[in-house]
Amino acid sequence: MLKSQNRLALVFFPAFDWAITPTHPEREERLLYTWDQILEEGILDINGIEVYNPTIATEKDIQRVHFCIPDVRSRVPQPHLISAGGAIKAAELVLKGEADKAFAMVRPPGHHAQRVVWGDRGFCIINIEAVMIENIRQRFGHKRVAIVDTDCHHGDGTQDIYWNDRDTLYISIHQDGRTLYPGTGFPDELGGPAAIGYNINIPLPPGTGEEGFLYVLDNLILPILEEYKPDLVINSAGQDNHYTDPITNMNFTAQGYAKLTQKLNPDIAVLEGGYSIEGALPYVNVGIILALAGLNYSNVVEPDYNPEKLRQSSKTMDYIKRLCDKIYNIWRNREVIRDEMIKDQKYILRKRNVYYDTDGILEKQTQIFKICPDCSGVSTIESESDWGAKIFAVTIPRDACEKCFNEGYRLFEEIEKEKYYRVYLQDKVNDFFSSK
């Protein structure tokens, strides 16, 4: 019997009972075709690869990450809790030593879900990677984590959640936001005052193929990870850079995804997007599984694969090389950049509009980050949707000093609740959540 080099856990959840519409790209067939391919290729007969069921994320798991309006029970459908629970299960198996690596093949995805949740955006309601990370930090001790998001769309939700947390390095490689939803993810989006430089965006031009993606990995992402030295590397594994994907414009291949996975060598992969249900997902996912297991993936090739047809232009490659040089220079000079951006300010204010494309909600949001020399600083969010409701939320960070901790509770207690629909407190020091 064939034996894998790494013990690999596959957590599988196709969410049979959830879809935005029966013909929407994000529907159960996304994983059913992959499952057929796994069975056909005999993946489950390989010694060392095991399949597991997900657990179910709890209300407390979600409250560690999000401000759901009005609350978790009203806002989050059961399939999303199971999808996040699948990611938690994957991480748990690795951290308990029951697997060397894990791949959560779950849906719905999560990387567009931000800290405030008024509804569904980009097919995401809760951020399943963030729910997983905060769960394992509570159960297995604090971990320094790097998330490498390889979905074709910028992971604006994960960026938002970890905007001010330098213990979570977020790297997103995606199609340029000037040409694709959600329209964000540019190199100058560097992070909040406590984590400037720890949010890294790599926007690639449409038509980027295997050569470009792997150049970015070898010459930018891997050197940064080597310097950052995370305890865990998580791949937010979107498969929609594939040349057959119906809603994107890239030329990546199953072989390219497998090579990227082998080189990145993540501890945990969590499925995000990917909407070429028959032409890409079965091949890309099997390629990733074999790469994670440490097995030969050279025979995983799409029936219509033609490397000459997919070859990117020299102009695109020149652009990518210049982009990598620019971003790596930002990374190397992040402390100098931080000093220039902060100067003598005591607070950083950030105003944004967030559009929930699936539910048709427009949110206006103001975030305020306190600049503290002793910790990441207490932060607040005032958020109003065009449905007419307004909320106020306070976050006390994990590393809060006594002064910021007390300031967080004072803000929560003194705020005039009559002015808002809900007021929330997220105390990350004591793993406590409250609302009024």
Short mmCIF file of C-alpha atoms in Angstrom, two decimals:
data_model
loop_
_atom_site.label_atom_id
_atom_site.label_comp_id
_atom_site.label_asym_id
_atom_site.label_seq_id
_atom_site.Cartn_x
_atom_site.Cartn_y
_atom_site.Cartn_z
CA MET A 1 0.00 0.00 0.00
CA LEU A 2 1.21 3.50 -0.87
CA LYS A 3 2.21 5.47 2.23
CA SER A 4 2.28 9.27 2.59
CA GLN A 5 5.38 11.01 3.93
CA ASN A 6 3.23 13.28 6.12
CA ARG A 7 0.21 12.16 8.14
CA LEU A 8 -2.52 14.19 6.50
CA ALA A 9 -5.98 14.89 7.93
CA LEU A 10 -8.77 15.80 5.50
CA VAL A 11 -11.79 17.46 7.09
CA PHE A 12 -14.69 17.35 4.65
CA PHE A 13 -17.99 19.27 4.76
CA PRO A 14 -19.92 20.03 1.54
CA ALA A 15 -22.83 21.84 3.29
CA PHE A 16 -25.62 20.03 1.43
CA ASP A 17 -28.32 22.32 2.79
CA TRP A 18 -26.79 25.74 2.06
CA ALA A 19 -26.44 27.79 -1.14
CA ILE A 20 -27.19 31.41 -1.99
CA THR A 21 -29.29 30.07 -4.89
CA PRO A 22 -29.39 26.56 -6.42
CA THR A 23 -27.29 27.67 -9.42
CA HIS A 24 -24.96 30.08 -7.58
CA PRO A 25 -21.22 29.39 -8.11
CA GLU A 26 -20.88 28.81 -4.34
CA ARG A 27 -22.95 25.60 -4.07
CA GLU A 28 -22.50 22.05 -2.81
CA GLU A 29 -21.19 20.68 -6.14
CA ARG A 30 -17.98 22.63 -5.49
CA LEU A 31 -16.92 19.83 -3.17
CA LEU A 32 -18.88 16.88 -4.54
CA TYR A 33 -16.86 16.80 -7.77
CA THR A 34 -13.67 17.00 -5.71
CA TRP A 35 -14.86 14.11 -3.57
CA ASP A 36 -15.55 12.01 -6.67
CA GLN A 37 -12.01 12.74 -7.89
CA ILE A 38 -10.54 11.78 -4.50
CA LEU A 39 -12.36 8.44 -4.62
CA GLU A 40 -11.48 7.83 -8.28
CA GLU A 41 -7.76 8.48 -7.67
CA GLY A 42 -7.73 6.16 -4.65
CA ILE A 43 -6.55 8.93 -2.31
CA LEU A 44 -8.33 7.39 0.66
CA ASP A 45 -6.48 4.10 0.11
CA ILE A 46 -3.15 5.78 0.85
CA ASN A 47 -1.75 4.87 4.26
CA GLY A 48 -1.40 8.07 6.28
CA ILE A 49 -4.33 10.04 4.82
CA GLU A 50 -7.42 10.05 7.02
CA VAL A 51 -10.82 11.74 6.71
CA TYR A 52 -12.49 13.47 9.67
CA ASN A 53 -15.85 15.08 10.34
CA PRO A 54 -15.98 18.73 11.44
CA THR A 55 -16.95 19.91 14.88
CA ILE A 56 -19.36 22.85 15.27
CA ALA A 57 -18.05 26.30 16.18
CA THR A 58 -19.76 27.79 19.22
CA GLU A 59 -21.27 31.21 19.80
CA LYS A 60 -18.23 32.07 21.94
CA ASP A 61 -15.87 31.08 19.10
CA ILE A 62 -17.59 33.61 16.84
CA GLN A 63 -17.68 36.36 19.49
CA ARG A 64 -13.88 36.18 19.85
CA VAL A 65 -13.64 37.47 16.28
CA HIS A 66 -16.83 39.24 15.22
CA PHE A 67 -19.46 41.74 16.25
CA CYS A 68 -22.51 40.05 14.70
CA ILE A 69 -25.54 42.32 14.50
CA PRO A 70 -27.74 41.88 16.40
CA ASP A 71 -26.10 38.64 17.64
CA VAL A 72 -24.51 35.37 16.52
CA ARG A 73 -27.68 33.29 16.76
CA SER A 74 -29.66 35.66 14.55
CA ARG A 75 -26.92 36.32 12.01
CA VAL A 76 -24.98 33.05 11.48
CA PRO A 77 -26.61 30.01 9.78
CA GLN A 78 -25.66 26.53 10.98
CA PRO A 79 -23.61 25.57 7.86
CA HIS A 80 -21.23 28.47 8.55
CA LEU A 81 -20.73 27.26 12.13
CA ILE A 82 -19.90 23.79 10.79
CA SER A 83 -17.55 25.19 8.16
CA ALA A 84 -15.67 27.12 10.86
CA GLY A 85 -15.84 24.01 13.05
CA GLY A 86 -14.18 22.08 10.24
CA ALA A 87 -11.29 24.52 10.25
CA ILE A 88 -11.06 24.23 14.05
CA LYS A 89 -11.00 20.43 13.76
CA ALA A 90 -8.18 20.60 11.21
CA ALA A 91 -6.05 22.80 13.47
CA GLU A 92 -6.84 20.69 16.53
CA LEU A 93 -5.60 17.51 14.82
CA VAL A 94 -2.28 19.17 13.98
CA LEU A 95 -1.78 20.77 17.39
CA LYS A 96 -2.62 17.55 19.24
CA GLY A 97 -0.04 15.74 17.11
CA GLU A 98 -2.61 13.42 15.54
CA ALA A 99 -1.67 14.69 12.08
CA ASP A 100 1.37 16.41 10.58
CA LYS A 101 -0.79 18.54 8.28
CA ALA A 102 -4.48 19.13 7.71
CA PHE A 103 -6.69 20.35 4.87
CA ALA A 104 -10.17 21.63 5.78
CA MET A 105 -12.20 21.11 2.59
CA VAL A 106 -15.21 23.03 3.83
CA ARG A 107 -17.73 25.55 2.62
CA PRO A 108 -19.07 28.24 2.86
CA PRO A 109 -15.82 30.23 2.71
CA GLY A 110 -14.94 33.07 5.06
CA HIS A 111 -12.13 35.46 4.11
CA HIS A 112 -14.40 38.40 3.15
CA ALA A 113 -16.11 38.43 6.58
CA GLN A 114 -14.81 41.41 8.59
CA ARG A 115 -14.95 42.20 12.31
CA VAL A 116 -18.41 43.76 12.04
CA VAL A 117 -21.02 41.49 10.45
CA TRP A 118 -24.23 43.06 9.16
CA GLY A 119 -24.75 40.25 6.62
CA ASP A 120 -23.21 38.16 3.84
CA ARG A 121 -20.49 39.62 1.63
CA GLY A 122 -18.50 37.72 -0.99
CA PHE A 123 -20.34 34.52 0.03
CA CYS A 124 -18.89 34.90 3.57
CA ILE A 125 -20.66 35.59 6.88
CA ILE A 126 -18.01 34.56 9.41
CA ASN A 127 -14.26 34.35 8.88
CA ILE A 128 -13.50 30.67 9.32
CA GLU A 129 -9.69 31.01 9.51
CA ALA A 130 -9.91 33.75 12.15
CA VAL A 131 -12.44 31.74 14.19
CA MET A 132 -10.03 28.79 13.98
CA ILE A 133 -6.97 30.84 15.00
CA GLU A 134 -8.63 32.47 18.01
CA ASN A 135 -10.03 29.11 19.13
CA ILE A 136 -6.62 27.41 19.12
CA ARG A 137 -4.96 30.39 20.80
CA GLN A 138 -7.35 29.92 23.72
CA ARG A 139 -6.93 26.14 23.88
CA PHE A 140 -3.27 25.61 22.96
CA GLY A 141 -1.64 28.85 24.08
CA HIS A 142 -0.68 31.89 22.11
CA LYS A 143 0.63 31.18 18.63
CA ARG A 144 2.45 33.48 16.25
CA VAL A 145 0.64 32.82 12.99
CA ALA A 146 1.24 33.59 9.32
CA ILE A 147 -1.75 33.42 6.99
CA VAL A 148 -0.88 33.14 3.30
CA ASP A 149 -4.07 33.81 1.35
CA THR A 150 -3.84 32.44 -2.20
CA ASP A 151 -7.45 33.12 -3.21
CA CYS A 152 -7.79 35.18 -6.38
CA HIS A 153 -9.85 37.78 -4.50
CA HIS A 154 -8.22 39.94 -1.85
CA GLY A 155 -9.06 38.64 1.64
CA ASP A 156 -10.30 41.97 2.92
CA GLY A 157 -12.08 40.36 5.89
CA THR A 158 -8.97 38.65 7.23
CA GLN A 159 -7.02 41.86 6.64
CA ASP A 160 -9.56 43.81 8.68
CA ILE A 161 -9.65 41.34 11.58
CA TYR A 162 -5.86 41.26 11.95
CA TRP A 163 -5.24 44.87 10.88
CA ASN A 164 -3.70 45.84 14.23
CA ASP A 165 -2.16 42.50 15.31
CA ARG A 166 1.53 41.97 14.56
CA ASP A 167 1.33 38.41 15.93
CA THR A 168 -0.72 37.50 12.88
CA LEU A 169 1.16 38.20 9.67
CA TYR A 170 -1.30 38.42 6.78
CA ILE A 171 -0.02 37.95 3.22
CA SER A 172 -2.53 38.03 0.37
CA ILE A 173 -1.61 37.24 -3.23
CA HIS A 174 -4.52 38.05 -5.52
CA GLN A 175 -5.73 39.55 -8.78
CA ASP A 176 -5.32 43.33 -8.80
CA GLY A 177 -8.25 44.99 -7.03
CA ARG A 178 -8.66 47.47 -9.89
CA THR A 179 -9.94 44.55 -11.95
CA LEU A 180 -11.78 42.32 -9.46
CA TYR A 181 -14.01 42.23 -6.33
CA PRO A 182 -13.64 43.47 -3.59
CA GLY A 183 -11.52 46.30 -5.06
CA THR A 184 -9.00 46.38 -2.22
CA GLY A 185 -5.63 44.80 -1.45
CA PHE A 186 -2.96 47.28 -2.52
CA PRO A 187 0.64 47.44 -1.25
CA ASP A 188 -0.01 50.64 0.73
CA GLU A 189 -2.58 48.89 2.97
CA LEU A 190 0.04 48.20 5.64
CA GLY A 191 -1.90 47.57 8.86
CA GLY A 192 -2.91 49.49 11.99
CA PRO A 193 -0.55 51.51 14.22
CA ALA A 194 0.52 48.47 16.27
CA ALA A 195 1.17 46.34 13.19
CA ILE A 196 2.27 48.59 10.33
CA GLY A 197 4.01 46.41 7.76
CA TYR A 198 2.48 43.15 8.98
CA ASN A 199 -0.33 43.31 6.42
CA ILE A 200 1.16 42.49 3.02
CA ASN A 201 -0.78 42.70 -0.22
CA ILE A 202 0.55 41.41 -3.55
CA PRO A 203 -1.86 42.42 -6.34
CA LEU A 204 -1.04 40.61 -9.59
CA PRO A 205 -2.12 41.58 -13.11
CA PRO A 206 -4.84 39.56 -14.89
CA GLY A 207 -3.31 36.73 -16.90
CA THR A 208 -0.62 35.89 -14.34
CA GLY A 209 0.34 32.22 -14.67
CA GLU A 210 2.44 29.60 -12.93
CA GLU A 211 5.72 31.42 -13.59
CA GLY A 212 4.52 34.62 -11.93
CA PHE A 213 2.92 33.02 -8.89
CA LEU A 214 5.95 30.86 -8.13
CA TYR A 215 8.32 33.81 -8.62
CA VAL A 216 6.37 35.75 -5.96
CA LEU A 217 6.49 32.78 -3.62
CA ASP A 218 10.24 32.17 -4.02
CA ASN A 219 11.36 35.79 -4.03
CA LEU A 220 8.97 37.52 -1.64
CA ILE A 221 6.69 35.31 0.46
CA LEU A 222 9.21 32.67 1.55
CA PRO A 223 11.95 35.19 2.48
CA ILE A 224 9.42 37.16 4.58
CA LEU A 225 8.22 33.99 6.33
CA GLU A 226 11.83 33.04 7.02
CA GLU A 227 12.34 36.38 8.77
CA TYR A 228 8.97 36.38 10.60
CA LYS A 229 9.38 32.82 11.97
CA PRO A 230 5.73 31.94 12.70
CA ASP A 231 4.67 29.05 14.94
CA LEU A 232 2.05 28.09 12.36
CA VAL A 233 1.65 28.70 8.62
CA ILE A 234 -1.94 28.64 7.40
CA ASN A 235 -2.85 28.62 3.73
CA SER A 236 -6.15 30.34 3.03
CA ALA A 237 -6.52 28.17 -0.05
CA GLY A 238 -8.66 29.76 -2.72
CA GLN A 239 -8.57 27.79 -5.98
CA ASP A 240 -10.02 30.51 -8.21
CA ASN A 241 -6.74 31.59 -9.83
CA HIS A 242 -7.25 28.62 -12.16
CA TYR A 243 -7.41 29.36 -15.89
CA THR A 244 -10.94 27.90 -16.15
CA ASP A 245 -12.47 29.81 -13.25
CA PRO A 246 -15.64 31.61 -14.46
CA ILE A 247 -15.39 34.73 -12.26
CA THR A 248 -11.65 35.59 -12.38
CA ASN A 249 -8.98 36.24 -15.03
CA MET A 250 -5.81 34.35 -14.07
CA ASN A 251 -3.87 31.47 -15.70
CA PHE A 252 -2.77 29.33 -12.75
CA THR A 253 -2.86 25.52 -13.01
CA ALA A 254 -3.28 22.44 -10.81
CA GLN A 255 0.46 21.77 -11.15
CA GLY A 256 1.13 25.34 -10.10
CA TYR A 257 -1.06 25.04 -7.01
CA ALA A 258 0.63 21.77 -6.04
CA LYS A 259 4.14 23.28 -6.46
CA LEU A 260 3.08 26.33 -4.45
CA THR A 261 1.78 24.08 -1.66
CA GLN A 262 4.95 21.99 -1.62
CA LYS A 263 7.16 25.08 -1.40
CA LEU A 264 4.97 26.96 1.11
CA ASN A 265 4.69 23.83 3.26
CA PRO A 266 1.73 25.05 5.36
CA ASP A 267 0.68 23.32 8.57
CA ILE A 268 -3.00 23.82 7.79
CA ALA A 269 -4.85 24.61 4.56
CA VAL A 270 -8.43 25.88 4.62
CA LEU A 271 -10.48 25.98 1.43
CA GLU A 272 -11.72 29.40 0.38
CA GLY A 273 -13.00 30.17 -3.15
CA GLY A 274 -12.80 28.36 -6.47
CA TYR A 275 -15.78 28.18 -8.80
CA SER A 276 -14.70 26.10 -11.78
CA ILE A 277 -16.50 23.15 -10.28
CA GLU A 278 -15.60 20.50 -12.88
CA GLY A 279 -12.60 21.98 -14.72
CA ALA A 280 -10.42 23.06 -11.81
CA LEU A 281 -11.44 22.11 -8.28
CA PRO A 282 -11.09 18.30 -8.56
CA TYR A 283 -7.57 18.64 -10.01
CA VAL A 284 -6.38 21.54 -7.85
CA ASN A 285 -7.62 20.00 -4.61
CA VAL A 286 -6.11 16.59 -5.41
CA GLY A 287 -2.82 18.28 -6.32
CA ILE A 288 -2.82 20.12 -2.98
CA ILE A 289 -3.67 16.93 -1.07
CA LEU A 290 -0.77 15.03 -2.66
CA ALA A 291 1.63 17.92 -2.05
CA LEU A 292 0.58 18.18 1.62
CA ALA A 293 1.00 14.42 1.98
CA GLY A 294 4.50 14.62 0.50
CA LEU A 295 3.56 12.48 -2.51
CA ASN A 296 4.24 12.73 -6.23
CA TYR A 297 1.68 15.00 -7.92
CA SER A 298 3.22 15.16 -11.40
CA ASN A 299 0.36 13.18 -12.96
CA VAL A 300 -2.35 15.59 -11.76
CA VAL A 301 -3.02 17.38 -15.04
CA GLU A 302 -6.21 18.92 -16.39
CA PRO A 303 -7.51 17.29 -19.64
CA ASP A 304 -7.20 20.59 -21.56
CA TYR A 305 -3.88 21.69 -20.00
CA ASN A 306 -1.67 23.50 -22.53
CA PRO A 307 1.37 25.25 -21.00
CA GLU A 308 2.14 27.21 -24.17
CA LYS A 309 -1.37 28.64 -24.26
CA LEU A 310 -1.10 29.67 -20.59
CA ARG A 311 2.38 31.19 -20.73
CA GLN A 312 2.38 34.75 -19.39
CA SER A 313 4.00 37.66 -21.22
CA SER A 314 7.50 38.99 -20.47
CA LYS A 315 5.86 42.35 -19.75
CA THR A 316 3.79 40.75 -16.97
CA MET A 317 6.88 39.08 -15.53
CA ASP A 318 8.84 42.35 -15.52
CA TYR A 319 5.95 44.04 -13.67
CA ILE A 320 5.80 41.27 -11.07
CA LYS A 321 9.55 41.49 -10.42
CA ARG A 322 9.34 45.24 -9.84
CA LEU A 323 6.30 44.73 -7.58
CA CYS A 324 8.14 42.15 -5.47
CA ASP A 325 11.12 44.47 -5.04
CA LYS A 326 8.82 47.30 -3.93
CA ILE A 327 6.92 45.18 -1.38
CA TYR A 328 10.03 43.55 0.04
CA ASN A 329 11.52 47.01 0.53
CA ILE A 330 8.41 48.01 2.50
CA TRP A 331 8.77 44.90 4.66
CA ARG A 332 12.44 45.55 5.39
CA ASN A 333 11.73 49.20 6.31
CA ARG A 334 8.46 48.67 8.21
CA GLU A 335 9.72 50.13 11.50
CA VAL A 336 10.96 53.31 9.80
CA ILE A 337 7.65 53.61 7.92
CA ARG A 338 5.75 53.11 11.18
CA ASP A 339 7.66 55.89 12.92
CA GLU A 340 6.94 58.26 10.01
CA MET A 341 3.24 57.41 9.98
CA ILE A 342 2.72 57.58 13.75
CA LYS A 343 4.87 60.61 14.69
CA ASP A 344 3.26 62.24 17.74
CA GLN A 345 -0.30 61.01 17.21
CA LYS A 346 -2.20 59.48 20.14
CA TYR A 347 -4.97 57.92 18.06
CA ILE A 348 -5.34 56.80 14.42
CA LEU A 349 -8.77 57.25 12.85
CA ARG A 350 -9.88 55.09 9.91
CA LYS A 351 -13.11 55.76 8.00
CA ARG A 352 -14.43 53.19 5.52
CA ASN A 353 -17.48 52.17 3.53
CA VAL A 354 -18.09 48.42 3.37
CA TYR A 355 -20.55 46.99 0.84
CA TYR A 356 -22.27 43.65 1.50
CA ASP A 357 -22.75 42.60 -2.12
CA THR A 358 -24.77 39.45 -1.39
CA ASP A 359 -27.24 41.18 0.94
CA GLY A 360 -27.16 44.67 -0.59
CA ILE A 361 -26.15 46.49 2.62
CA LEU A 362 -23.88 49.55 2.74
CA GLU A 363 -22.01 50.06 6.01
CA LYS A 364 -20.29 53.28 7.07
CA GLN A 365 -17.61 52.61 9.63
CA THR A 366 -15.23 54.65 11.78
CA GLN A 367 -12.44 52.85 13.62
CA ILE A 368 -10.23 54.50 16.23
CA PHE A 369 -6.97 52.84 17.33
CA LYS A 370 -5.20 54.12 20.41
CA ILE A 371 -1.42 54.31 20.02
CA CYS A 372 0.06 52.83 23.18
CA PRO A 373 3.79 52.35 23.88
CA ASP A 374 3.06 49.34 26.11
CA CYS A 375 0.53 47.30 24.12
CA SER A 376 -1.47 47.13 20.86
CA GLY A 377 -3.91 49.69 22.23
CA VAL A 378 -7.66 49.65 22.82
CA SER A 379 -9.75 50.23 19.68
CA THR A 380 -13.35 51.16 18.91
CA ILE A 381 -15.70 50.85 15.95
CA GLU A 382 -18.76 52.99 15.27
CA SER A 383 -20.74 51.38 12.46
CA GLU A 384 -23.99 52.31 10.73
CA SER A 385 -25.81 50.41 8.01
CA ASP A 386 -28.14 51.95 5.45
CA TRP A 387 -30.87 49.87 7.10
CA GLY A 388 -30.85 52.59 9.75
CA ALA A 389 -29.19 50.96 12.78
CA LYS A 390 -25.95 52.08 14.44
CA ILE A 391 -23.64 50.13 16.78
CA PHE A 392 -20.58 50.87 18.90
CA ALA A 393 -17.94 48.24 19.68
CA VAL A 394 -14.90 48.21 21.96
CA THR A 395 -11.99 45.76 21.61
CA ILE A 396 -9.43 45.26 24.38
CA PRO A 397 -6.43 43.53 22.73
CA ARG A 398 -4.83 40.29 23.96
CA ASP A 399 -1.69 42.10 25.12
CA ALA A 400 -3.51 45.06 26.74
CA CYS A 401 -1.64 47.01 29.40
CA GLU A 402 -3.53 47.94 32.58
CA LYS A 403 -4.26 51.46 31.31
CA CYS A 404 -5.78 50.27 28.01
CA PHE A 405 -7.67 47.47 29.76
CA ASN A 406 -9.32 49.94 32.13
CA GLU A 407 -9.98 52.40 29.31
CA GLY A 408 -11.81 49.68 27.35
CA TYR A 409 -14.19 48.96 30.24
CA ARG A 410 -14.68 52.65 30.93
CA LEU A 411 -15.65 53.26 27.30
CA PHE A 412 -18.12 50.37 27.37
CA GLU A 413 -19.70 51.44 30.65
CA GLU A 414 -19.88 55.15 29.91
CA ILE A 415 -21.20 55.00 26.34
CA GLU A 416 -24.81 56.20 26.08
CA LYS A 417 -26.54 53.01 24.96
CA GLU A 418 -29.66 54.98 24.00
CA LYS A 419 -27.69 56.41 21.05
CA TYR A 420 -27.07 52.95 19.58
CA TYR A 421 -28.93 49.82 18.54
CA ARG A 422 -26.30 47.73 20.34
CA VAL A 423 -23.04 48.36 22.22
CA TYR A 424 -20.46 45.55 22.34
CA LEU A 425 -17.34 44.73 24.37
CA GLN A 426 -14.68 42.24 23.26
CA ASP A 427 -12.22 41.60 26.10
CA LYS A 428 -9.48 39.45 24.58
CA VAL A 429 -7.47 39.40 27.84
CA ASN A 430 -10.15 37.43 29.69
CA ASP A 431 -11.82 35.84 26.63
CA PHE A 432 -15.03 37.66 27.57
CA PHE A 433 -17.77 39.20 25.40
CA SER A 434 -20.66 41.41 26.44
CA SER A 435 -23.32 43.59 24.83
CA LYS A 436 -26.01 45.98 25.95
#
